[in-house]
Coordinates of C-alpha atoms and ligand atoms in Angstrom, one line a residue:
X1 CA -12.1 -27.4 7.5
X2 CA -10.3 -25.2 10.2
X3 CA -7.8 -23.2 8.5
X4 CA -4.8 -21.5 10.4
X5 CA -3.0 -18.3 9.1
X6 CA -1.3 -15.2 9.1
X7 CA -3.6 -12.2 8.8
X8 CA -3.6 -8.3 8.8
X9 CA -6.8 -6.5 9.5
X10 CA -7.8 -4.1 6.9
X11 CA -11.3 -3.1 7.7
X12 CA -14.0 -4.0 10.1
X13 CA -17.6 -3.3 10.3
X14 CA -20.2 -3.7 13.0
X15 CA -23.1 -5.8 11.9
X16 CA -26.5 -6.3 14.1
X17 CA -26.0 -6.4 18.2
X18 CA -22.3 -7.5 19.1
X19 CA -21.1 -8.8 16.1
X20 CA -18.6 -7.5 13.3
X21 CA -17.5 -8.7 9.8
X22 CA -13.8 -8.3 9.2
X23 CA -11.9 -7.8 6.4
X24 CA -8.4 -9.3 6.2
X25 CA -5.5 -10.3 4.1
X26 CA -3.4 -13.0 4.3
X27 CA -0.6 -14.2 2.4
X28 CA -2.2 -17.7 1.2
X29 CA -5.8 -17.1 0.7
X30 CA -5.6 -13.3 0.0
X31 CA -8.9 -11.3 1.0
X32 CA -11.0 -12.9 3.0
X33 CA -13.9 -11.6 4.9
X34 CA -15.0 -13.1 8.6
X35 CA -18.0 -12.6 10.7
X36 CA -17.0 -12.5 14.6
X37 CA -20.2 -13.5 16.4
X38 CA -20.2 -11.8 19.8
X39 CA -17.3 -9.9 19.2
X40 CA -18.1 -6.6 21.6
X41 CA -19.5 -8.7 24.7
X42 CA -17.9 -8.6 27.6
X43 CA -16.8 -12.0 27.5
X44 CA -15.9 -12.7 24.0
X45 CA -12.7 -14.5 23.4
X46 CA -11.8 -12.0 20.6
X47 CA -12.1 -8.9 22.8
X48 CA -8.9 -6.9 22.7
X49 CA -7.6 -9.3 20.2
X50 CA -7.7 -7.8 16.5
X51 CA -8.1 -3.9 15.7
X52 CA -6.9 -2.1 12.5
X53 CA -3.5 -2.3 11.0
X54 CA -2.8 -5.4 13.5
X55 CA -1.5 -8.9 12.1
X56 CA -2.9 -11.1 14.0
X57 CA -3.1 -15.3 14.0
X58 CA -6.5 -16.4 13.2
X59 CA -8.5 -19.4 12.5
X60 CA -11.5 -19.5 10.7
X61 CA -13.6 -22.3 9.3
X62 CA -13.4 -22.5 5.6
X63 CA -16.8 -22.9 3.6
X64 CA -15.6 -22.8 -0.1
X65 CA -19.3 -21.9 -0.9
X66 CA -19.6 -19.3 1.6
X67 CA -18.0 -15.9 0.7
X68 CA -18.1 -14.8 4.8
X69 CA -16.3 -17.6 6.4
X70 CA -16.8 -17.8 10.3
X71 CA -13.7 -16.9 12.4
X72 CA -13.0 -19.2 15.8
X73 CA -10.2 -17.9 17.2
X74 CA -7.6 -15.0 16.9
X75 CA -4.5 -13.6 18.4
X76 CA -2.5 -10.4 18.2
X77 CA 0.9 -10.8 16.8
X78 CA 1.7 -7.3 15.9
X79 CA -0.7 -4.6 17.1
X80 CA 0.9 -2.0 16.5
X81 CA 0.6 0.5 19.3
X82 CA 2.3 3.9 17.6
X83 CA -0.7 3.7 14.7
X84 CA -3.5 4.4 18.0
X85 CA -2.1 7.5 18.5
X86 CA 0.2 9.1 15.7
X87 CA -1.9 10.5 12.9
X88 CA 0.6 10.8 10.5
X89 CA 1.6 6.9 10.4
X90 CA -2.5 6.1 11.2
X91 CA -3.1 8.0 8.2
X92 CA -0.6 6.6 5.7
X93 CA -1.5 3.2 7.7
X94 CA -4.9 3.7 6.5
X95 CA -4.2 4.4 2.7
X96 CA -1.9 1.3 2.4
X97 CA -4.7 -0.7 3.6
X98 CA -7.4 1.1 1.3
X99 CA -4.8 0.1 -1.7
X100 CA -4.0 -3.3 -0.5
X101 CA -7.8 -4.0 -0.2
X102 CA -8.5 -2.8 -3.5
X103 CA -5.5 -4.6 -5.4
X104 CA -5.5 -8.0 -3.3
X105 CA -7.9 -10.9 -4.9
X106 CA -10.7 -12.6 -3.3
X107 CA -9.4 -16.1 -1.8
X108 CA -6.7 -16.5 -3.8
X109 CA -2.8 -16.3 -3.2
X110 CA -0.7 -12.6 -3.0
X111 CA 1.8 -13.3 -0.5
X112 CA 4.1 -10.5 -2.4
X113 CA 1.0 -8.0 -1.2
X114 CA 0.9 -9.3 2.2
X115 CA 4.7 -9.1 3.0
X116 CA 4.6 -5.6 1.6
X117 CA 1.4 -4.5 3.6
X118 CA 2.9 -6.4 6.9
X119 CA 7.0 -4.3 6.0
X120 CA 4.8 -0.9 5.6
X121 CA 3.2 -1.4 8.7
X122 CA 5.8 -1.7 11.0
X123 CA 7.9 0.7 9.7
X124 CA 5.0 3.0 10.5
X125 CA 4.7 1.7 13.9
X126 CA 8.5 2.2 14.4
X127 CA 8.6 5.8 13.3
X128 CA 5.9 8.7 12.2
X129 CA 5.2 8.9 8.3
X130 CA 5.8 11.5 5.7
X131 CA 4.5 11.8 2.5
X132 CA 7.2 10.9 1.0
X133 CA 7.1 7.5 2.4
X134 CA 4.3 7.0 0.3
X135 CA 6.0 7.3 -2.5
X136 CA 8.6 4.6 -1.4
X137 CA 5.8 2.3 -0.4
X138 CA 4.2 2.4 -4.3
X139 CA 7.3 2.4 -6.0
X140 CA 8.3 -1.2 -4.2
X141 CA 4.6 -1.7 -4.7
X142 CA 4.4 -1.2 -8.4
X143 CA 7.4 -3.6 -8.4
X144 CA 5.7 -6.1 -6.9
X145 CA 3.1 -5.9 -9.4
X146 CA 5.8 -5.6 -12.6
X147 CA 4.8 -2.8 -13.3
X148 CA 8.4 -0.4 -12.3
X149 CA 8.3 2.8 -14.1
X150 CA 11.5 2.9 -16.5
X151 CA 13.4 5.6 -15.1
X152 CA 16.8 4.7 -16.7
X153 CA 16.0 5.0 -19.8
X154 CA 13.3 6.5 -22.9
X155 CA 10.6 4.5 -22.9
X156 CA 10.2 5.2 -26.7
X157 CA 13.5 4.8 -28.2
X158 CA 15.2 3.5 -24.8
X159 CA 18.3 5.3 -25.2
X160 CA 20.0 5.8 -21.6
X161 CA 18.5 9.1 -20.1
X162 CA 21.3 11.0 -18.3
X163 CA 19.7 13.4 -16.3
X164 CA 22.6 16.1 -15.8
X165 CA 23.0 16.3 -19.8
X166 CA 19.4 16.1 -20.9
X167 CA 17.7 18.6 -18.3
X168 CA 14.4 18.1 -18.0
X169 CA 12.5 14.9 -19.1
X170 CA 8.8 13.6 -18.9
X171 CA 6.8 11.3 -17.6
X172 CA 4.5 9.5 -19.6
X173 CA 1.9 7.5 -17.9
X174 CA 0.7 5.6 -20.6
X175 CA 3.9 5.0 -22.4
X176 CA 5.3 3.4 -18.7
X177 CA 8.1 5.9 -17.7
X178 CA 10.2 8.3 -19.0
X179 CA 10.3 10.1 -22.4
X180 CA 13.8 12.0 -24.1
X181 CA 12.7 15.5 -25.6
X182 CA 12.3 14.1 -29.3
X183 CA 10.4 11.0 -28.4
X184 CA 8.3 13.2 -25.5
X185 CA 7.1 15.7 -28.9
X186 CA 6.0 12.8 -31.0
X187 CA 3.7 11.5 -28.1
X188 CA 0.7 12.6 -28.7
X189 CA -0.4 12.1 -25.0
X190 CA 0.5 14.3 -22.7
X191 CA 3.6 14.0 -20.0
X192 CA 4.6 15.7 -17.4
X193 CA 8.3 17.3 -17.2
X194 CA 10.3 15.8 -14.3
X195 CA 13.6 18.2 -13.1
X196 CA 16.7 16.3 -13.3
X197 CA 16.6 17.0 -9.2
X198 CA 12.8 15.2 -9.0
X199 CA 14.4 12.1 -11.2
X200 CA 17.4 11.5 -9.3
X201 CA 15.5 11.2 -6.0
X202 CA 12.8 8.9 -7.4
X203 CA 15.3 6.5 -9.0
X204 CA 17.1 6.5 -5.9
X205 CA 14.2 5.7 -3.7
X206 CA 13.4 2.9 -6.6
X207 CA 16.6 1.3 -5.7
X208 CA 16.4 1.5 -1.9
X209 CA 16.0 -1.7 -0.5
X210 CA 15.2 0.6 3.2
X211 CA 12.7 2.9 3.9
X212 CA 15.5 4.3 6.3
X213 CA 16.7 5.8 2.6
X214 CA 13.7 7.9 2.3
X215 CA 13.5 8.9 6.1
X216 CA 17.1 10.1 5.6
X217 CA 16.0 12.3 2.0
X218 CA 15.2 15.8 2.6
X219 CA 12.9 16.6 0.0
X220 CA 11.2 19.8 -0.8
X221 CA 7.7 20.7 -1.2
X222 CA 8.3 21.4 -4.7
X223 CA 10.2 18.1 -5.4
X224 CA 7.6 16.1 -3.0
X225 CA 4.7 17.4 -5.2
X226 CA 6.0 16.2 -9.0
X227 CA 6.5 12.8 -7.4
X228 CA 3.4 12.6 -5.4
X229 CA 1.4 13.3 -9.0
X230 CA 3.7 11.0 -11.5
X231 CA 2.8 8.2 -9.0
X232 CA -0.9 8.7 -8.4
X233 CA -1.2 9.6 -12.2
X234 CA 0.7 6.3 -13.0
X235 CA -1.2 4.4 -10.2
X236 CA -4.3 5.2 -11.0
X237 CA -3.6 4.6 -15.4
X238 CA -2.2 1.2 -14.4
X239 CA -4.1 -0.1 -11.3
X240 CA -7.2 1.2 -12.7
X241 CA -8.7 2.4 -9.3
X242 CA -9.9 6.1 -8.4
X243 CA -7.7 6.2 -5.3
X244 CA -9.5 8.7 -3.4
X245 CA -8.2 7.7 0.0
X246 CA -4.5 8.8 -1.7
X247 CA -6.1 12.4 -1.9
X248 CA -7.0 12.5 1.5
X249 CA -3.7 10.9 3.4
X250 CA -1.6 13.5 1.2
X251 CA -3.9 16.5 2.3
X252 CA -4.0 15.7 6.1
X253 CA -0.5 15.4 5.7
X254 CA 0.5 18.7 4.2
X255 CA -1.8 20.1 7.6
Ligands
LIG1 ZN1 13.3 8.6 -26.7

């Protein structure tokens, strides 16, 4: 069966001579993996079609007992020119596609996944990326997933947490979100404080529907830093995954 479909490229890898397998998710099937015979010859019809970070149309031929499935034909819908040369979006480009490979399942549907990889993308390609872009992107992510961190309220006694009259909160990983003082001593897992100036930028960028919100927050080094480790500490606690490639896009970034 020849199946058509919307695809992004998340990884590709040269196998023996001209060929490459590559790695792709699309919003119907989720992961899937195709081998490209011939791809790097001269006269392949998939030369100049598909790189990283494009979204291409492809059709493959679906083996349901195969786990590679055999690609026949592929064009470029977006290929994003600006992530080939700026290495700030190439970078975050790069870690959204690590995370989306690690979250999405084999062969089965995550068009949620798919739209949010696709919007991250070309807002990268539209403008250069910040760190705290990232945090925008796993925010809407984590929302995707159900898994938004309560900011309004204490996740333990879920009274309303008004930041100007309580001072400084915590986060708790495990407990979801945010802790009041009392309920934050009685954990006996650890938190980390969040400044009432940290929180109201992170629920704001929870609420924005635009990454144009983010773009337009000037945040300090300071501020950037609590939110870039409440996120990866949540991330990795819920998601289960090491994350490594987080580490790196957040250190080429501070270069
Ligand atoms: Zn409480």
């Amino acid at each position: 069966m020849i199946v058509k479909t919307h695809a992004i490229v998340l990884r590709q890898v040269p196998t023996a001579n001209t060929s490459r397998v590559v790695t792709w998710l699309t919003p119907d099937h989720g992961r899937i993996a195709t081998m490209i015979k011939g791809a790097l010859r001269p006269k392949s019809l998939f030369l100049g079609q598909l790189d990283l970070f494009y979204t291409c149309e492809l059709l493959y031929y679906l083996r349901p007992d195969r786990e590679l499935y055999i690609a026949r034909e592929c064009y470029p819908m977006k290929p994003r020119p600006a992530l080939r040369h700026d290495w700030k979006a190439t970078a975050i480009a790069s870690y959204v596609c690590d995370l989306a490979t690690r979250i999405a399942p084999p062969h089965a549907p995550h068009a949620f996944l798919y739209h949010w990889l696709d919007d991250a993308l070309d807002a990268l390609d539209a403008q250069s990326g910040a760190s705290g872009e990232i945090c925008w992107l796993e925010l809407k992510l984590l929302g995707h997933l159900g898994l938004t961190p309560r900011l309004q309220e204490c996740a333990g006694c879920h009274r309303p947490l008004l930041a100007e009259t309580n001072g400084v909160v915590s986060f708790s990983k495990s407990r979801g979100g945010l802790l009041c003082r009392p309920c934050a001593q009685a954990d006996a897992n650890p938190a980390q404080p969040v400044p009432p100036d940290v929180l109201a930028i992170l629920r704001n960028w929870q609420n924005a529907a635009s990454i144009q919100s983010v773009r337009r927050t000037r945040c300090a080094p300071r501020q950037l830093a609590v939110m870039e480790h409440v996120l990866g500490d949540f991330l990795r606690y819920h998601l289960d995954l090491p994350l490594a490639s987080r580490d790196i896009v957040l250190r080429i970034l501070k270069r």
